[in-house]
Short mmCIF file of C-alpha atoms in Angstrom, two decimals:
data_model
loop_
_atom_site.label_atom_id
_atom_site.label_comp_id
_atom_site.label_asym_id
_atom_site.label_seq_id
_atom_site.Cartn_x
_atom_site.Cartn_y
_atom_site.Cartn_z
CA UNK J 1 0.00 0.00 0.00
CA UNK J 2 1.17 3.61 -0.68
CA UNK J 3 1.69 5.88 1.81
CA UNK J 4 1.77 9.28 2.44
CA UNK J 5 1.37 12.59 4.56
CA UNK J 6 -1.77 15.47 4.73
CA UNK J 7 -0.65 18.32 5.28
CA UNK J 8 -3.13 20.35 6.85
CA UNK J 9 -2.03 24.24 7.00
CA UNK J 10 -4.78 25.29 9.28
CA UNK J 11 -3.18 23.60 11.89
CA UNK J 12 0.59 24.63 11.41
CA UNK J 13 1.76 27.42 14.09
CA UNK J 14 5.21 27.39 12.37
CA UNK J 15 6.85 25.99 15.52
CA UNK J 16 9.45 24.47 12.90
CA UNK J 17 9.58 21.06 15.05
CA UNK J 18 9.21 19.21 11.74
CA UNK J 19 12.66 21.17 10.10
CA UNK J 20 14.14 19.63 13.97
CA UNK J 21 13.61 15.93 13.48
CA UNK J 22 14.65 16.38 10.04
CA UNK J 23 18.00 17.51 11.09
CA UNK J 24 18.16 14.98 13.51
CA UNK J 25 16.84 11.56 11.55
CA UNK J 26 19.18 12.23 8.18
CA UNK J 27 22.37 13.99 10.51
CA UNK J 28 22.04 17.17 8.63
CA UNK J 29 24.32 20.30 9.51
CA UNK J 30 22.98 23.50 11.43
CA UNK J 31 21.82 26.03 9.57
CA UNK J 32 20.92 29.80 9.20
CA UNK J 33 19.45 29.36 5.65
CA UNK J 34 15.78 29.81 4.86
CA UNK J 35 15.91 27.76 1.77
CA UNK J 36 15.86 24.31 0.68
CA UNK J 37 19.56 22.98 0.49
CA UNK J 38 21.92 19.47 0.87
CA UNK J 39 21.04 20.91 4.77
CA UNK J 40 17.61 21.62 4.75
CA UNK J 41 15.60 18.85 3.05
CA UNK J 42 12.40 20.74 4.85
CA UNK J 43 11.72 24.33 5.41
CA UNK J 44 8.71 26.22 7.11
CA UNK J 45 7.61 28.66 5.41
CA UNK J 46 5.18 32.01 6.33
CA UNK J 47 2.38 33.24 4.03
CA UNK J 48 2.25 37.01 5.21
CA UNK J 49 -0.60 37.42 8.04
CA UNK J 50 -1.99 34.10 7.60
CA UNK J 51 -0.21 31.16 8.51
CA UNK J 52 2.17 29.12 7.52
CA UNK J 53 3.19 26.10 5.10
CA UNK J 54 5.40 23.22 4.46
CA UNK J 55 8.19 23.08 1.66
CA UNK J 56 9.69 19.82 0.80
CA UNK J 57 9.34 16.91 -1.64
CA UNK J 58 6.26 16.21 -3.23
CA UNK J 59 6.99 12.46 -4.19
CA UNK J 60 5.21 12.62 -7.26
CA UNK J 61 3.38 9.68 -8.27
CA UNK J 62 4.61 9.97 -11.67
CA UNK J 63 7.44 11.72 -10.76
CA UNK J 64 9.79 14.10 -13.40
CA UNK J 65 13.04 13.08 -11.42
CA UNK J 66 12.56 9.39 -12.16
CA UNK J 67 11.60 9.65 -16.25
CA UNK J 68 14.38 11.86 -17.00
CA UNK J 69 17.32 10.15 -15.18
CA UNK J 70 19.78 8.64 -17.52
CA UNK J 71 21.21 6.29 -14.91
CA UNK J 72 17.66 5.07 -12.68
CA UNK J 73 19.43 6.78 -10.08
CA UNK J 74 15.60 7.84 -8.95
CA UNK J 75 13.18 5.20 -7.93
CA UNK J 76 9.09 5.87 -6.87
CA UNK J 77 9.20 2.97 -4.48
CA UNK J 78 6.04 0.82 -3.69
CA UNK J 79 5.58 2.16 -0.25
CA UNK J 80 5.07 5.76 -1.91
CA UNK J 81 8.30 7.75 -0.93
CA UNK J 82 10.23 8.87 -3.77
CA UNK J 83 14.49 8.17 -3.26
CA UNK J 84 17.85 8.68 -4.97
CA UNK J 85 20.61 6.22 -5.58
CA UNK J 86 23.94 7.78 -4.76
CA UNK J 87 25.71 4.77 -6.35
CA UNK J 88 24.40 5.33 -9.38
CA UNK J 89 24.15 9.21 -10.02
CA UNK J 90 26.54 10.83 -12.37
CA UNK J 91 25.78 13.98 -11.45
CA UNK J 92 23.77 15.14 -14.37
CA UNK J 93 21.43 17.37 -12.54
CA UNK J 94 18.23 16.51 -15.31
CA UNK J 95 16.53 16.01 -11.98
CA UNK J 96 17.06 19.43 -10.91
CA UNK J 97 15.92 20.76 -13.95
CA UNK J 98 12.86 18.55 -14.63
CA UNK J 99 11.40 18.94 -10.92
CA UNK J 100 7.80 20.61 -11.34
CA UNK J 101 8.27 21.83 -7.76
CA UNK J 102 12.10 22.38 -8.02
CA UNK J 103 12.86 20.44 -5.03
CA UNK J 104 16.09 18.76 -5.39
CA UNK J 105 19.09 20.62 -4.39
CA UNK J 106 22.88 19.78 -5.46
CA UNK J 107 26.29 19.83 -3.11
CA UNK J 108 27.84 22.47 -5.40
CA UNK J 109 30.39 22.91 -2.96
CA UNK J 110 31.20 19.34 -1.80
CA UNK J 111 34.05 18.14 -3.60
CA UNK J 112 32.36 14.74 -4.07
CA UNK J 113 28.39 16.12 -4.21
CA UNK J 114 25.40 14.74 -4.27
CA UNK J 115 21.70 15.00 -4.90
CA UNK J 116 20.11 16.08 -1.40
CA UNK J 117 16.17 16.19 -1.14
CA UNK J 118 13.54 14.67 1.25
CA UNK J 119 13.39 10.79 1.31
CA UNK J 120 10.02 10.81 3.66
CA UNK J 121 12.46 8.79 5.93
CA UNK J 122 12.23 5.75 3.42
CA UNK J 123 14.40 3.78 5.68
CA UNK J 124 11.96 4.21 8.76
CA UNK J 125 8.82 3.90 6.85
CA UNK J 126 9.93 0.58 5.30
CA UNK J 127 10.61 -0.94 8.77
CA UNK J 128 7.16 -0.26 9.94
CA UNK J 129 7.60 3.39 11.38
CA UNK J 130 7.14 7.13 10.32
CA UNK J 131 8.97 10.19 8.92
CA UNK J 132 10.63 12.37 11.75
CA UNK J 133 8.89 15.35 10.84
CA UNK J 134 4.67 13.73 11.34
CA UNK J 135 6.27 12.31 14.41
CA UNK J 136 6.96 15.46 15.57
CA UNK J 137 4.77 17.69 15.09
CA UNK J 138 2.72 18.73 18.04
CA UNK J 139 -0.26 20.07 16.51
CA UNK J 140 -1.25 17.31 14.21
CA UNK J 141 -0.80 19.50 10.94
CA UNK J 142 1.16 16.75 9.23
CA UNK J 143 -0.29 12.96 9.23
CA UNK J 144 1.41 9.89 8.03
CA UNK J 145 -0.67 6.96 7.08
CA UNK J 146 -2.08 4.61 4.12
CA UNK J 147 -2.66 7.62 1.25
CA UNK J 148 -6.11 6.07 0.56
CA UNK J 149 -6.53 6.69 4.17
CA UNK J 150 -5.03 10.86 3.73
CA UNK J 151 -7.55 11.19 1.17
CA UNK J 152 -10.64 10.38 3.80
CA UNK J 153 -9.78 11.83 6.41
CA UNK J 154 -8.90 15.32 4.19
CA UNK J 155 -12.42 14.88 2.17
CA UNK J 156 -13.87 14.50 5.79
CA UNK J 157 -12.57 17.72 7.37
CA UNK J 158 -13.49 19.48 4.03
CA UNK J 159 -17.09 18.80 4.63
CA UNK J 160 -17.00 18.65 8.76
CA UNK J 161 -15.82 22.83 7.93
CA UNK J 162 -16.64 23.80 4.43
CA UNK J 163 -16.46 27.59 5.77
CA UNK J 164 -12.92 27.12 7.49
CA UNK J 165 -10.81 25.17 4.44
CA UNK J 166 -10.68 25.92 0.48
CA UNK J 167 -12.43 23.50 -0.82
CA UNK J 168 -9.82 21.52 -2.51
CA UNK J 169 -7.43 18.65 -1.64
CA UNK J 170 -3.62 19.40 -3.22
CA UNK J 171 -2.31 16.46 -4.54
CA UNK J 172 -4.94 14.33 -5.54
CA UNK J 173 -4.92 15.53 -8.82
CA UNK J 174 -2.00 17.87 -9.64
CA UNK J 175 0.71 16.45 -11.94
CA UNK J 176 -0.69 13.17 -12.19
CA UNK J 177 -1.01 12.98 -8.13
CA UNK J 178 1.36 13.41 -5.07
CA UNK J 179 2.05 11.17 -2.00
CA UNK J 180 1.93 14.65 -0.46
CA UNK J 181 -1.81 15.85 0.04
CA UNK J 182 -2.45 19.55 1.66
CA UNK J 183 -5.47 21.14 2.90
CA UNK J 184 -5.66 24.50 3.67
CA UNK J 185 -7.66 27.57 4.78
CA UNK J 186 -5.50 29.50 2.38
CA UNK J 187 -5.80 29.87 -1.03
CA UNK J 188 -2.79 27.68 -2.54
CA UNK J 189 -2.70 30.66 -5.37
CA UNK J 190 -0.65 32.41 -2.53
CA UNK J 191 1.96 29.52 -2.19
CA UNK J 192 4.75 29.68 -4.46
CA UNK J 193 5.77 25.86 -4.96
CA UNK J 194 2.14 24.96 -4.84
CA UNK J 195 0.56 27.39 -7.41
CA UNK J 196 2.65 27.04 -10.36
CA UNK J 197 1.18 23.51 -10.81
CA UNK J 198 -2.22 23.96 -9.61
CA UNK J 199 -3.75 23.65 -13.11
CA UNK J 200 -1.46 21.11 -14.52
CA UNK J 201 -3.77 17.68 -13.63
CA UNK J 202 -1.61 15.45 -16.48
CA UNK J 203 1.28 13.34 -15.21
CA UNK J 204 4.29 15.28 -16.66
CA UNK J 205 6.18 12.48 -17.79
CA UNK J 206 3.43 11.60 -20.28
CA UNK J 207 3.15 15.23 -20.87
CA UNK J 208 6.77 15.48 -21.76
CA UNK J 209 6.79 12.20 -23.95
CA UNK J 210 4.19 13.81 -26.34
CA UNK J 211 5.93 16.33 -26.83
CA UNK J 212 9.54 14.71 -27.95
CA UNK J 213 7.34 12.54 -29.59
CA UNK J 214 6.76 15.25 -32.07
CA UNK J 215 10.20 16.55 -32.60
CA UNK J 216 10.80 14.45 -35.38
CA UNK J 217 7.79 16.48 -37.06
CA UNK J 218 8.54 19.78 -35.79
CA UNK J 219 12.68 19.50 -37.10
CA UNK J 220 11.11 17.78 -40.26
CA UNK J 221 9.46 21.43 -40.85
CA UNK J 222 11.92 23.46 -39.46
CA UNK J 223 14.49 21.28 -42.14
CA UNK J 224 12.46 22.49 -44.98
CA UNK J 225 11.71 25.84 -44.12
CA UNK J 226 15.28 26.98 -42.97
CA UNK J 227 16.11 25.37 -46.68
CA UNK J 228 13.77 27.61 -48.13
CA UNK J 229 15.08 30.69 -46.23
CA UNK J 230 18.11 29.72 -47.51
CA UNK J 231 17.66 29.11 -51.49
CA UNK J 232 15.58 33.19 -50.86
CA UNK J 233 18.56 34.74 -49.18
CA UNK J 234 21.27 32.98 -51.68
CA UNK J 235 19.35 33.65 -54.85
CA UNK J 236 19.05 36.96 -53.78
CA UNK J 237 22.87 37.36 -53.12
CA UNK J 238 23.51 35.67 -56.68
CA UNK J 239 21.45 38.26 -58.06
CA UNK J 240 23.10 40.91 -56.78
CA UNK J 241 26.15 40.00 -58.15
CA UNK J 242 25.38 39.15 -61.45
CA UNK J 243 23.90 43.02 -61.36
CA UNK J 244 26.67 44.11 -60.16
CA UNK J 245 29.37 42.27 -62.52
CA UNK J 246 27.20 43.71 -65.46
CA UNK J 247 27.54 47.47 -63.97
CA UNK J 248 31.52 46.83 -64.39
CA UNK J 249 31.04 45.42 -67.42
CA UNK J 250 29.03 48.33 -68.93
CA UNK J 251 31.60 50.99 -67.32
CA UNK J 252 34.66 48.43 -68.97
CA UNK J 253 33.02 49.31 -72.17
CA UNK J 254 32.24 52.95 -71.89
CA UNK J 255 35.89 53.80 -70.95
CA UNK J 256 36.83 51.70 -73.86
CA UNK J 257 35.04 53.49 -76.07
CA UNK J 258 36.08 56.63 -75.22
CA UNK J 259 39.83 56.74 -76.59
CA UNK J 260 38.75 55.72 -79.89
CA UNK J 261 35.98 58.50 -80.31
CA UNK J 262 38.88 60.97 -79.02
CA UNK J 263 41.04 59.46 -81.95
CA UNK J 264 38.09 59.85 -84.72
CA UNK J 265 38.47 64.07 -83.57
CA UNK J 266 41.81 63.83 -84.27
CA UNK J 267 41.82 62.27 -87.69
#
């Protein structure tokens, strides 16, 4: 069974407990930043005057990372949590690039670096237990559980307080679906990592492959128009020369001419 977390916003207080355990489960190093980085593979974050949300890792259920690695360094496991391969990355950074949420961050620094992003603590969830950060928190804003389960329990608070939440579960839907589901009494137009895919329902792997599928079309066309361009703009330059050999060649004849009518005077 897949699992997953909800991620209800109405309930964060932005106590940062879940950026704690983080640190503490995957030994990352203290930090000032305010960003995600190789140290910060969670980050609270505040929408102005009304609350707060979480930033991490999706874990797409069709996830970018995974179609566009060269190497399978990505892997969408069973259990739901989306991890990287360190063995077999080559350090290609596609997965940077291809991320609808731009999640994965890179050790640019580390002389030996590595892809760094939220695993949803694959190793603890796959011996039974649950990510450090839903363990954590003290308010309840971020469940673990069966993502069947998420889905309930979100459609339930929706319609216990249709007044108090938009009425709209994150996740279900958006880019094919995420093991990450969010509820909120905030529009999710107002957060950044959220909105930019909050139209986009179509897995973007399959959404990619139609488009290179068509490539071979589109350079097909572009082939035979750039041709065309070209035969225009060389006839064109052919022209021009040929005009202007036959300028020289009526001047040639002109100045030819002229010493002979100057000897006809003469005579």
């Amino acid at each position: 069974m897949s699992k997953g977390i909800l991620v209800d916003l109405s309930l964060c207080i932005g106590c940062e407990s879940c950026m704690e355990a983080c640190r503490q489960v995957n030994n990352l190093k203290p930090t000032k930043e305010r960003r995600l980085s190789p140290d910060n593979y969670v980050i609270v974050e505040e929408i102005p005057g009304e609350g707060y949300y979480r930033h991490a890792c999706m874990h797409c259920e069709h996830p970018t990372c995974v179609s566009v690695c060269p190497v399978a360094a990505f892997e969408k496991t069973p259990l739901g949590p989306v991890i990287w391969h360190g063995d077999k990355c080559m350090g290609c950074r596609y997965c940077l690039q291809a991320c609808p949420f731009q999640i994965p961050t890179y050790e640019w620094h580390n002389p030996v670096p590595a892809v760094r992003k939220c695993t949803m603590c694959y190793d603890r969830v796959a011996a039974g237990g649950q990510p450090g950060c839903t363990e954590a928190c003290p308010t309840g804003a971020i469940l673990f559980g069966e993502r069947k389960d998420l889905i309930s329990e979100a459609e339930r608070r929706l319609g216990d307080e249709p007044g108090k939440y938009v009425p709209h579960i994150y996740g279900l839907r958006e880019v094919g679906g995420t093991s990450l589901l969010y509820i909120s009494h905030v529009p999710f137009e107002k957060i950044p990592f959220l909105a930019r895919n909050l139209k986009t329902e179509e897995p973007l792997p399959e959404l990619t492959w139609r488009v290179l599928s068509k490539l071979p079309n589109v350079v097909g066309f572009g082939g035979v128009f750039l041709f065309g361009v070209y035969w225009i703009i060389n006839r064109r330059i052919q022209l021009e020369r040929l005009a202007q050999e036959q300028e020289k060649e009526a001047a040639k004849e002109v100045i030819e001419e002229v010493p002979l009518a100057d000897q006809d005077q003469q005579e």
